[in-house]
Coordinates of C-alpha atoms in Angstrom, one line a residue:
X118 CA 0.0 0.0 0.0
X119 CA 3.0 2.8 1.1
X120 CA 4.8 1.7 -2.3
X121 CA 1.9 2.7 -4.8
X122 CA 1.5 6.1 -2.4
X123 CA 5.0 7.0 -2.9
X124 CA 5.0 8.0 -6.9
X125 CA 1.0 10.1 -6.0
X126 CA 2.7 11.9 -3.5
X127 CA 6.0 12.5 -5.2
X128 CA 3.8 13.8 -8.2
X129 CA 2.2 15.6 -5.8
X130 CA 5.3 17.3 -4.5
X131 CA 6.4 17.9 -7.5
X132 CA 3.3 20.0 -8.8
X133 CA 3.4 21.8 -5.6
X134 CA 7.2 22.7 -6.4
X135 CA 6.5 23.6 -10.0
X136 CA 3.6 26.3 -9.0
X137 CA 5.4 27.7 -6.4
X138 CA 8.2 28.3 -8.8
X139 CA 5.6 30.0 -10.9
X140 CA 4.2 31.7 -8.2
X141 CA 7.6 33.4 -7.2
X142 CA 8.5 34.2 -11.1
X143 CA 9.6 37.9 -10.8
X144 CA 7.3 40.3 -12.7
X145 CA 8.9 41.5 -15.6
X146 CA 9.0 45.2 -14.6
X147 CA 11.2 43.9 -11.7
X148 CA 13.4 42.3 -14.3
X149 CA 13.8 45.4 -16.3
X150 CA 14.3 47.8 -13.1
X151 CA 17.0 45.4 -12.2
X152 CA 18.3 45.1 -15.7
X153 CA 18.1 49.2 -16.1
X154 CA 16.7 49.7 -19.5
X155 CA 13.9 48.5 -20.7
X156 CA 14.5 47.0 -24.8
X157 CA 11.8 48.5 -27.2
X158 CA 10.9 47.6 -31.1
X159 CA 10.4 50.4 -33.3
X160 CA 10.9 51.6 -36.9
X161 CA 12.9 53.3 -39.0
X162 CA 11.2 52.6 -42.8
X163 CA 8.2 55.2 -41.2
X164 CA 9.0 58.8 -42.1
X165 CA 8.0 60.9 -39.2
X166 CA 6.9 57.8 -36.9
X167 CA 10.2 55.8 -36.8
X168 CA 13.1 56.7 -39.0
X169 CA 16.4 56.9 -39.7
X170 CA 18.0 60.4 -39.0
X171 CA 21.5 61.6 -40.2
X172 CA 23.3 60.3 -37.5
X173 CA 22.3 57.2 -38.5
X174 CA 19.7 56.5 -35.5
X175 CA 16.3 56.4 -35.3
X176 CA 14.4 59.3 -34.9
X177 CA 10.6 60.1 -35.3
X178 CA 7.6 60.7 -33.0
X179 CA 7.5 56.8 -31.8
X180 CA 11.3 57.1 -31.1
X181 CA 10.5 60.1 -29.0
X182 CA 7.6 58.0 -27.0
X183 CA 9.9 55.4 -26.6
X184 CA 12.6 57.3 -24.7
X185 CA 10.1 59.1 -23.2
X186 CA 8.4 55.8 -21.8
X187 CA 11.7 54.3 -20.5
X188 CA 12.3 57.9 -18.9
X189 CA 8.3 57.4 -16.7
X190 CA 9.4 53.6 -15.8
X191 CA 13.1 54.9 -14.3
X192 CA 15.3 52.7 -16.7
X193 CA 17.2 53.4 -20.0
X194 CA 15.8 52.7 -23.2
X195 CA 17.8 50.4 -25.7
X196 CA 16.0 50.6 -29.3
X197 CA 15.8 47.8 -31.5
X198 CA 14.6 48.7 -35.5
X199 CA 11.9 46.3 -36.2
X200 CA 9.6 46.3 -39.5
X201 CA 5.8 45.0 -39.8
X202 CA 6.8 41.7 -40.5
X203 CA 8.9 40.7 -37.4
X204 CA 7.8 43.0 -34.9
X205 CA 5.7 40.6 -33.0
X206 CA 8.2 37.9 -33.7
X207 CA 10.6 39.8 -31.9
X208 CA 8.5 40.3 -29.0
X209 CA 7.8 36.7 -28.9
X210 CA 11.3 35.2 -29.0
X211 CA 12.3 37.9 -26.0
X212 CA 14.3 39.6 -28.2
X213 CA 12.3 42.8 -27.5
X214 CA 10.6 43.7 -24.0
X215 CA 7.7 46.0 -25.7
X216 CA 6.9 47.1 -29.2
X217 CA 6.0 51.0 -30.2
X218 CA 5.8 50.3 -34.0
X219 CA 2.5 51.3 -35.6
X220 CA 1.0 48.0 -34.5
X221 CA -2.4 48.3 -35.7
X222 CA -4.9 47.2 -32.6
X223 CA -6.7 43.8 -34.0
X224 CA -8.8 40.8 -32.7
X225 CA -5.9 39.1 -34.0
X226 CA -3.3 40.5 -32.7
X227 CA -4.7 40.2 -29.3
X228 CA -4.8 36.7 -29.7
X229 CA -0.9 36.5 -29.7
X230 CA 0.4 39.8 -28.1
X231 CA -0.4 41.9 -24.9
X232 CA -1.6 45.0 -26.4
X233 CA -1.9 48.1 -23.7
X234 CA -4.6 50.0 -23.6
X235 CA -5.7 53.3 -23.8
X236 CA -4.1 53.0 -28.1
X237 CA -1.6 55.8 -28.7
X238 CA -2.5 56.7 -32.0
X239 CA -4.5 56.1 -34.7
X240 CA -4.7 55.5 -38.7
X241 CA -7.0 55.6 -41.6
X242 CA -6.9 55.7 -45.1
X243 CA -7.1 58.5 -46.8
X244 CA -6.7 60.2 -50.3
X245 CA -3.6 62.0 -51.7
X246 CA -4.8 64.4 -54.5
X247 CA -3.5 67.1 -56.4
X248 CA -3.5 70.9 -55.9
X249 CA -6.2 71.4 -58.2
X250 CA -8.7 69.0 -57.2
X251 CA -12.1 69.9 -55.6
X252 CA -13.2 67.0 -54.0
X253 CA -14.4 66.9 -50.8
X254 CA -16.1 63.7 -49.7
X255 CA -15.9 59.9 -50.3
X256 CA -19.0 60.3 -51.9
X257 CA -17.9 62.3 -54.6
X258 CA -15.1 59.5 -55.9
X259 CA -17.4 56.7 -57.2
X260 CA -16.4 55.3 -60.4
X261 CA -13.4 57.4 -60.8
X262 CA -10.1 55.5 -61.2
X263 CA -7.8 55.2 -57.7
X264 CA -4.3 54.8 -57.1
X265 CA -3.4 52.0 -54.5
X266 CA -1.1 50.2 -53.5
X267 CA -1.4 45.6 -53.6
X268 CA -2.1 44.3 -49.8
X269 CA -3.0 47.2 -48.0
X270 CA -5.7 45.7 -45.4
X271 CA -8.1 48.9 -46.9
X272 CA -8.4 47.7 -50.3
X273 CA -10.8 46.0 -50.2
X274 CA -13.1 47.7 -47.9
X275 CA -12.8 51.1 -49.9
X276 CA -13.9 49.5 -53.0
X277 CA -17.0 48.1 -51.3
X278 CA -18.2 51.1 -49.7
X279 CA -17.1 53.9 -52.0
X280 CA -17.0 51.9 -55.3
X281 CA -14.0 53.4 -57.2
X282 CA -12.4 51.9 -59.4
X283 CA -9.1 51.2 -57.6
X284 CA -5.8 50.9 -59.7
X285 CA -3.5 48.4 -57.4
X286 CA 0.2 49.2 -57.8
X287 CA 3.0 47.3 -56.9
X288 CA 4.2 49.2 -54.8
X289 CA 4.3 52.6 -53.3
X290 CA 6.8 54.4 -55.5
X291 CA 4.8 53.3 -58.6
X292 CA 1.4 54.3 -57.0
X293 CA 2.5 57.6 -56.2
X294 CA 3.8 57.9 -60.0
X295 CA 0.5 57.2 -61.2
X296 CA -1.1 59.7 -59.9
X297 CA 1.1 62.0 -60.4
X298 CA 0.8 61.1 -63.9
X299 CA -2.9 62.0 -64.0
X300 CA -3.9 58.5 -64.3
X301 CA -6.0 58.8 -61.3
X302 CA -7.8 61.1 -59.1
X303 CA -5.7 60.0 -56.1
X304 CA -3.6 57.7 -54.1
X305 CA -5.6 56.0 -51.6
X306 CA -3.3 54.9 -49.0
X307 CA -2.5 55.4 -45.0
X308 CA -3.1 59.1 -43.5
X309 CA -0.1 59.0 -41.3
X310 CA 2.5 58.2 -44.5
X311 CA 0.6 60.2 -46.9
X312 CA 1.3 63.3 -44.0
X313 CA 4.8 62.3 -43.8
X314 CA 4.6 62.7 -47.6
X315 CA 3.4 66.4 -48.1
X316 CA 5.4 67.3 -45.3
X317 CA 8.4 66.9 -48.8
X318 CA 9.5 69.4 -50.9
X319 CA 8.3 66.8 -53.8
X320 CA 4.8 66.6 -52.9
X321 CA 4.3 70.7 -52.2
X322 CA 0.7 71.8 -53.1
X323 CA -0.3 68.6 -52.8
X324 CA -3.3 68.0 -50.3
X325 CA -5.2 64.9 -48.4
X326 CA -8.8 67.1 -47.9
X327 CA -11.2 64.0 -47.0
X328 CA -11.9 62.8 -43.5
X329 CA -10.1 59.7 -42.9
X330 CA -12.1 56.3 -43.0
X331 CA -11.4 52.7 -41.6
X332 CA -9.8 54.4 -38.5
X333 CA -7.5 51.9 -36.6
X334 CA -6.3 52.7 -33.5
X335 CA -2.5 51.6 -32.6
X336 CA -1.5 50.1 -29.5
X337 CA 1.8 49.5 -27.4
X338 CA 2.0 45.7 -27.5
X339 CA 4.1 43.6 -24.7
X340 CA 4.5 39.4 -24.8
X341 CA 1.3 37.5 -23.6
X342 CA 3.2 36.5 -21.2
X343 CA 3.2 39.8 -19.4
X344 CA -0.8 39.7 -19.0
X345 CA -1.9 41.2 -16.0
X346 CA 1.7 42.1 -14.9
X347 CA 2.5 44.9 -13.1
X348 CA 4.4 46.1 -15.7
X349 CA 1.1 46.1 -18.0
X350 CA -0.3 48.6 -15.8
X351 CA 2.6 50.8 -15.3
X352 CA 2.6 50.9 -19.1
X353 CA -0.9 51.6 -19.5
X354 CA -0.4 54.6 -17.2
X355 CA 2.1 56.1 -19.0
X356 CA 0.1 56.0 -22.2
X357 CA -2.7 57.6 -20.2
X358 CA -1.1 60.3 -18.9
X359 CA 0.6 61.0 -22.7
X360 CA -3.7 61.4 -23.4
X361 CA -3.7 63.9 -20.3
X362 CA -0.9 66.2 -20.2
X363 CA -0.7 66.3 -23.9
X364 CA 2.7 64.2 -24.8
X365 CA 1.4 62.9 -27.7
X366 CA -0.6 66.6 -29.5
X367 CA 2.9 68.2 -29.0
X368 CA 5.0 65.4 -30.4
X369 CA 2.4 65.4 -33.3
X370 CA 3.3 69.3 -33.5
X371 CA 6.9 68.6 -32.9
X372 CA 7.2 66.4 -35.9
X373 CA 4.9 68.6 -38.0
X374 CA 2.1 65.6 -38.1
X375 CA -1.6 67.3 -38.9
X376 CA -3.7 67.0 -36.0
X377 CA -5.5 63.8 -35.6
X378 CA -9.1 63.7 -35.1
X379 CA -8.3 60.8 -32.6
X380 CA -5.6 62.8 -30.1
X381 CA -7.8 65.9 -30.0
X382 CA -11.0 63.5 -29.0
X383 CA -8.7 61.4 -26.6
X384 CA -7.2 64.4 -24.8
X385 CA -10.8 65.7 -24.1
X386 CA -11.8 62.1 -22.9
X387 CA -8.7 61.9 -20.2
X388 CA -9.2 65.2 -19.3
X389 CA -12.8 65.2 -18.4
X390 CA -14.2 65.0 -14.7
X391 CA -17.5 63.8 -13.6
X392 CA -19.5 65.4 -11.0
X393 CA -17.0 64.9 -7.9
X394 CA -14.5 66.2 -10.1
X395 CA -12.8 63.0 -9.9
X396 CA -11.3 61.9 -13.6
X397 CA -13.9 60.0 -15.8
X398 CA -11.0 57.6 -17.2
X399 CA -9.7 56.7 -13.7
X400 CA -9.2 52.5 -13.1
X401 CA -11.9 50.6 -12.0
X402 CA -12.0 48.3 -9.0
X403 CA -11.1 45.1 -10.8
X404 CA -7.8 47.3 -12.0
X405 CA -9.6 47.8 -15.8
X406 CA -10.6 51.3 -17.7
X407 CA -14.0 52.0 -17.9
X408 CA -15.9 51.5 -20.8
X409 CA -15.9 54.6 -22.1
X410 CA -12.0 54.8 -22.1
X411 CA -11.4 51.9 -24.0
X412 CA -11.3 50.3 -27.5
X413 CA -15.1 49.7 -27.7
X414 CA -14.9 47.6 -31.2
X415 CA -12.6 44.7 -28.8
X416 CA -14.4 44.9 -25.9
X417 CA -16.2 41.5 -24.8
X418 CA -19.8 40.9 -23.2
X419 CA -17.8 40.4 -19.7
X420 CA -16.0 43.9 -20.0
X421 CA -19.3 46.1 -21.3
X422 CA -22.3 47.2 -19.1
X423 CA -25.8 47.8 -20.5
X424 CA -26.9 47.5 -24.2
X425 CA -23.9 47.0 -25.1
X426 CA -23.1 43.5 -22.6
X427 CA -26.8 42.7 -24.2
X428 CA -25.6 43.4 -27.8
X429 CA -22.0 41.9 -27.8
X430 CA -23.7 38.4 -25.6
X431 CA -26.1 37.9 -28.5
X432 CA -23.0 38.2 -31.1
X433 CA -20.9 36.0 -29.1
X434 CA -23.2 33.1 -28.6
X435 CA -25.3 33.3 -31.7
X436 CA -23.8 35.2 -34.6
X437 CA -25.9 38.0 -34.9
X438 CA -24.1 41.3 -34.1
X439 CA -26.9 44.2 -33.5
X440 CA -24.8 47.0 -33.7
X441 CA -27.4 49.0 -34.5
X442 CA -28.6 48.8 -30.7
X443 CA -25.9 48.6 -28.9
X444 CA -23.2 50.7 -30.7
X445 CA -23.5 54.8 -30.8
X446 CA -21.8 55.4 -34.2
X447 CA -23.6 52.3 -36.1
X448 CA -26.7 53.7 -34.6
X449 CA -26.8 56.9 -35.9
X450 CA -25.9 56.0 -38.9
X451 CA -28.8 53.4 -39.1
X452 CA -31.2 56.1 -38.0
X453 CA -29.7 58.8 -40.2
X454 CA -30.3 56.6 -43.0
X455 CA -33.5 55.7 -42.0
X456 CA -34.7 59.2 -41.6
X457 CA -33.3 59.8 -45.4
X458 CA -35.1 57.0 -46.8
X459 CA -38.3 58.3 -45.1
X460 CA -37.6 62.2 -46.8
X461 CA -36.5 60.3 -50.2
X462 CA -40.4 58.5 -49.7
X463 CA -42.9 61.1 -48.3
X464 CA -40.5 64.2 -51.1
X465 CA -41.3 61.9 -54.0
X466 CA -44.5 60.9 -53.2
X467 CA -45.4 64.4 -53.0
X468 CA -43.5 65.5 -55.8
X469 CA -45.0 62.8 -57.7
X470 CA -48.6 63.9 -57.3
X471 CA -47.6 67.3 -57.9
X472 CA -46.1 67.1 -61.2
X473 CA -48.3 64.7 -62.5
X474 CA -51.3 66.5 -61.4
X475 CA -50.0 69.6 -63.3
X476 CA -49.1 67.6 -66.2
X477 CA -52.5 65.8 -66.6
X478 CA -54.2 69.2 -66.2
X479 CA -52.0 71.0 -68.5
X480 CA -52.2 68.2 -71.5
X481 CA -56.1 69.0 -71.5
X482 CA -55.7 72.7 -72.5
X483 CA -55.6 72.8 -76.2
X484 CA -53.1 71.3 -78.6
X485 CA -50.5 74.1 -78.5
X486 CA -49.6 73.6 -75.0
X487 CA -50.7 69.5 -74.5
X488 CA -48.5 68.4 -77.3
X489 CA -45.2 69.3 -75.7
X490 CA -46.2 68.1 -72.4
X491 CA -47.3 64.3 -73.5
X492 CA -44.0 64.3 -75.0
X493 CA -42.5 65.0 -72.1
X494 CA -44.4 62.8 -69.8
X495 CA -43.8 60.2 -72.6
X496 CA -39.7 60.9 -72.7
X497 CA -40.1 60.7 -68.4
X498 CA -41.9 57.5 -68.3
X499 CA -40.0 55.7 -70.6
X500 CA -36.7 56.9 -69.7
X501 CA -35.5 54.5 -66.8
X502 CA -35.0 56.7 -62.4
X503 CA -31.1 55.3 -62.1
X504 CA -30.5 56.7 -66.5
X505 CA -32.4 60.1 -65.2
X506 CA -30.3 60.3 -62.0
X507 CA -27.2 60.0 -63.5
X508 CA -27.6 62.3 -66.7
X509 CA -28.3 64.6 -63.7
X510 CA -26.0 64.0 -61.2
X511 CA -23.1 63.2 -63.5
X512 CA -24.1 64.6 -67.0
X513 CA -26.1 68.3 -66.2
X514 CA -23.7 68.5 -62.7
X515 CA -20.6 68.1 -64.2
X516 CA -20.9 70.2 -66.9
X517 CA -22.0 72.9 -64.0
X518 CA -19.3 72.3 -62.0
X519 CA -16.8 72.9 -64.5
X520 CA -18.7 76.1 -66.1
X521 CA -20.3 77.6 -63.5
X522 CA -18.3 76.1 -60.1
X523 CA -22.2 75.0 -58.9
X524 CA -22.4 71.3 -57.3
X525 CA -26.0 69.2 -57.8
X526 CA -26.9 68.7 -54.3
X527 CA -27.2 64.6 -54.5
X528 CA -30.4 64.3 -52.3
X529 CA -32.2 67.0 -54.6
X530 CA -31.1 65.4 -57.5
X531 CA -32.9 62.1 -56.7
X532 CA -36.0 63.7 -55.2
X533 CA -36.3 65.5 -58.4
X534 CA -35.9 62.4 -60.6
X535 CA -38.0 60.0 -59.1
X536 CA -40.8 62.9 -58.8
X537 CA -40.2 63.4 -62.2
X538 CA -40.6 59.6 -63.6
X539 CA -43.3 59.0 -61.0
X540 CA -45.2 62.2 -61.8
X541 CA -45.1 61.3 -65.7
X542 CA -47.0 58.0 -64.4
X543 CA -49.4 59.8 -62.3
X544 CA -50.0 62.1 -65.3
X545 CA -50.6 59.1 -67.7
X546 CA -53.0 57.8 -65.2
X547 CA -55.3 60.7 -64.1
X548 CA -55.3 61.2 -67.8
X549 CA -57.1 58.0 -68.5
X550 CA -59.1 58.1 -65.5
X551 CA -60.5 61.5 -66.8
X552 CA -61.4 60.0 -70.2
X553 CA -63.2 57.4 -68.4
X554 CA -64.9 59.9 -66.5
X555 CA -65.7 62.1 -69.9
X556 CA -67.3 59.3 -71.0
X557 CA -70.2 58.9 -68.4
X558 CA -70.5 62.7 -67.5
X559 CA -71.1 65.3 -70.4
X560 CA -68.8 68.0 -70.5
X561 CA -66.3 66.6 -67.4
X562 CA -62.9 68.0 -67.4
X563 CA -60.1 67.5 -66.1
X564 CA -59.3 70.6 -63.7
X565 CA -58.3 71.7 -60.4
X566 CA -62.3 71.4 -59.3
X567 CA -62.9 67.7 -60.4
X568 CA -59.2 66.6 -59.7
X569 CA -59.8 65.3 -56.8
X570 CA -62.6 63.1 -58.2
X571 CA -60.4 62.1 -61.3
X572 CA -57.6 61.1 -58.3
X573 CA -60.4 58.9 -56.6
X574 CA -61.1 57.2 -60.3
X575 CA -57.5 56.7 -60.3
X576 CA -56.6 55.4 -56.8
X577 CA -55.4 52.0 -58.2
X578 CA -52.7 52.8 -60.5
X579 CA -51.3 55.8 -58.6
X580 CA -51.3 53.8 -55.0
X581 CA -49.6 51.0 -57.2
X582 CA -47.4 54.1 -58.9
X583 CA -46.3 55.8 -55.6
X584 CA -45.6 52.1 -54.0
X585 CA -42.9 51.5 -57.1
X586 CA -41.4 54.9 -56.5
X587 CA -40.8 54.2 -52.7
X588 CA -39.5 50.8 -53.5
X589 CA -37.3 52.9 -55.5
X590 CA -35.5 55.3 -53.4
X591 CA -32.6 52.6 -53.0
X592 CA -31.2 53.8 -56.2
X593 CA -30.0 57.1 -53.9
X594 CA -26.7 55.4 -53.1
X595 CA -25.9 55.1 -56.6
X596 CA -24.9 58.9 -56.3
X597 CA -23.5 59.2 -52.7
X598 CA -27.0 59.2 -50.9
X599 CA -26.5 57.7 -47.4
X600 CA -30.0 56.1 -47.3
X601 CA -31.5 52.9 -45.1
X602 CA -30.1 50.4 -47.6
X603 CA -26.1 52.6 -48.4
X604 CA -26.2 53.2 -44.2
X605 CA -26.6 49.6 -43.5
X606 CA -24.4 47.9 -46.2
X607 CA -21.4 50.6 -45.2
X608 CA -22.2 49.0 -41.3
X609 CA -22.3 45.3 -42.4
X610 CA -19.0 45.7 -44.6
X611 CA -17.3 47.7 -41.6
X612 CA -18.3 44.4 -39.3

């Protein structure tokens, strides 16, 4: 009996010994304290962020951070260069202690990395264009040819939700080439290297005048094995307190980087107090950010409170991601679209009846005037809504635009072709119902007294009319319209 106890309890021992050697692992910012220096990835192929300077060391706004970070923590900081295809490689094999390279914040990359949160920064893609160029707004660039570059992560996502026609280069250099070649409207490419860009002598005049789309935020990223450490935190303070005395809008300035839509809006978060006065973005009790503070498009069901917990549960266990309940920026989109579709409906509706009122009362006053009109309600009902909205939009406002410096408002445009193909079908039918009408009353005609009656007559082809020509508002998004059907594709493709 003692014999078979001896190998359990010397397995037993032996687990004991093994987690108390776990248990007494030092944390690693005790390791780099004793070290004195802490070792940290960065880059030098990114002008501005992480580059080469003529000393022949890295210099940029990340390089700057990183010194800056080793300064807070009380060590020295020893830089390692690092590109986008090692950099969590080196983290992983120890050859780095933390990584301050552009490291996009991903699902993915949480799956094999630490990544410290609050982000530091933040990307999007965005459009290089030349001086002379008016546009303004996504919107304005589908169809037109693009200038990319192969196996940036936005390609694919750009040409879904803006539908260019997107020219995929090589590389860079011949991207940039292109387009400055005239063989497209822009280069479509990252904000922050298209900044570093303009900020040359070869690229003077040149201009990046939309609002940056696909935003990803960056993040500081340490091994998994450092997960929950105390050097985690002390990291995560550091980039919270960049956020609150403004480390990271003066580096920006330093390094003549545009202001970022995403430092301005985190400064303001970090600095803002609630009604004690005490800091919104101050830890938790289980140690975490609160909600608010964080990277809401990672967070998990067990790290959100309300609608949100609700939403991200049902996505997590079944599939279905409402964003459209639980998220603030999906939401008003959805509802902004929604409240679109329902202008595009009730304005052509309207518009409809109008016109085609007008028209059916107009053909009945004497040949000189009713022969122009039928052919224009003729011409209007057989001419398809999407031909009339472009020969609008694109035909009539381009050659505007270009003569007169005057831009078709796209919502207009659409209102006013769908009331105008509509209305040519409500004319055609009040018409007929009039004749019908004629021919069992003596001397009826069609006028504003008896329209209403002729209407009544008529109720089944224009309720069948004005159900078409709500069915048809979806063809807004061919021009730019951000209706229902545009406002929830856009959300689906960004999910």
């Amino acid at each position: 009996m003692a014999d078979r106890r001896l190998p359990a309890l010397l397995l037993v021992l032996l687990l004991a010994f093994a987690g108390a050697g776990r248990a007494q692992a030092p944390d690693p910012l005790d390791t780099i304290r004793q070290r004195g220096s802490i070792t940290i990835g960065v880059k030098a192929d990114y002008p501005l962020f992480g580059q080469m300077g003529p000393d022949g060391k890295p210099e940029g706004l990340e390089i700057d951070l990183a010194r800056d970070l080793a300064r807070r923590l009380g060590v020295e900081a020893r830089l390692v260069t690092v590109t986008s295809a090692n950099r969590l490689q080196r983290l992983e094999d120890g050859t780095v202690d933390l990584v301050l390279a552009t490291l996009g914040d991903t699902e993915q990359r949480r799956g094999i990395a630490t990544l410290i949160e609050p982000n530091y920064y933040a990307s999007g893609v965005n459009l290089m264009v030349p001086p002379d160029s008016r546009l303004h707004d996504w919107g304005e660039l589908r169809g037109q040819k693009v200038c990319a570059t192969q196996g940036a992560y936005f390609n694919r996502q750009l040409a879904e939700r803006t539908l260019v026609d997107l020219q995929l280069f090589g590389n860079n250099r011949d991207a940039r080439l292109a387009v400055r070649a005239g063989r497209c409207v822009g280069w479509a490419y990252d904000d922050t290297a298209i900044a570093s860009e303009l900020a040359t002598p070869d690229w003077a005049g040149w201009k990046m005048p939309l609002r940056s789309a696909l935003v990803t935020p960056w993040a500081l990223a340490l091994p998994r094995s450092a997960a929950g450490s105390r050097l985690q935190r002390a990291v995560e303070d550091v980039v919270a307190d960049w956020h609150r005395d403004g480390t990271l809008l003066r580096a920006e300035q330093h390094w003549g980087i545009p202001q970022s839509d995403f430092l301005r809006r985190a400064n303001a978060l970090w600095n803002e107090t609630d009604g004690s006065g005490a800091p919104v973005c101050r830890r938790l009790e289980n140690g975490r950010w609160p909600e608010a503070c964080r990277n809401r498009a990672l967070l998990s069901s067990t790290e959100a409170t309300g609608l949100m917990r609700l939403g991200l549960a049902v996505k997590e266990h079944f599939g279905l991601d409402l964003s459209v309940v639980y998220d603030g920026y999906d939401r008003h989109a959805f509802l902004l679209g929604l409240l679109r579709t329902l202008l595009l409906v009730l304005g052509s509706m309207a518009g409809a009846l109008a016109l085609g009122a007008a028209a059916a009362m107009l053909m009945g006053r004497g040949l000189l005037l009713a022969w122009p009109v039928q052919a224009l309600v003729t011409a209007l009902r057989m001419t398809p809504p999407l031909l009339q909205i472009y020969v609008l939009f694109f035909g009539l406002g381009a050659w505007l635009a270009t003569r007169w410096g005057l831009a078709v408002d796209p919502m207009l445009a659409v209102l006013l072709c769908l009331s105008l193909y509509a209305g040519a079908a409500v004319a055609q039918a009040l018409r007929d119902a009039s004749a019908l009408l004629a021919a069992q009353v003596p001397d009826f005609r069609l006028g504003p007294a008896t329209l209403r009656r002729t209407l009544h007559a008529a109720r089944g082809s224009v309720t069948g009319i004005l159900v078409n020509i709500a069915k048809a508002t979806g063809m807004a998004s061919a021009i730019a319209v951000p209706e229902l059907i545009s406002a929830s594709t856009s959300i689906m493709a960004d999910r």
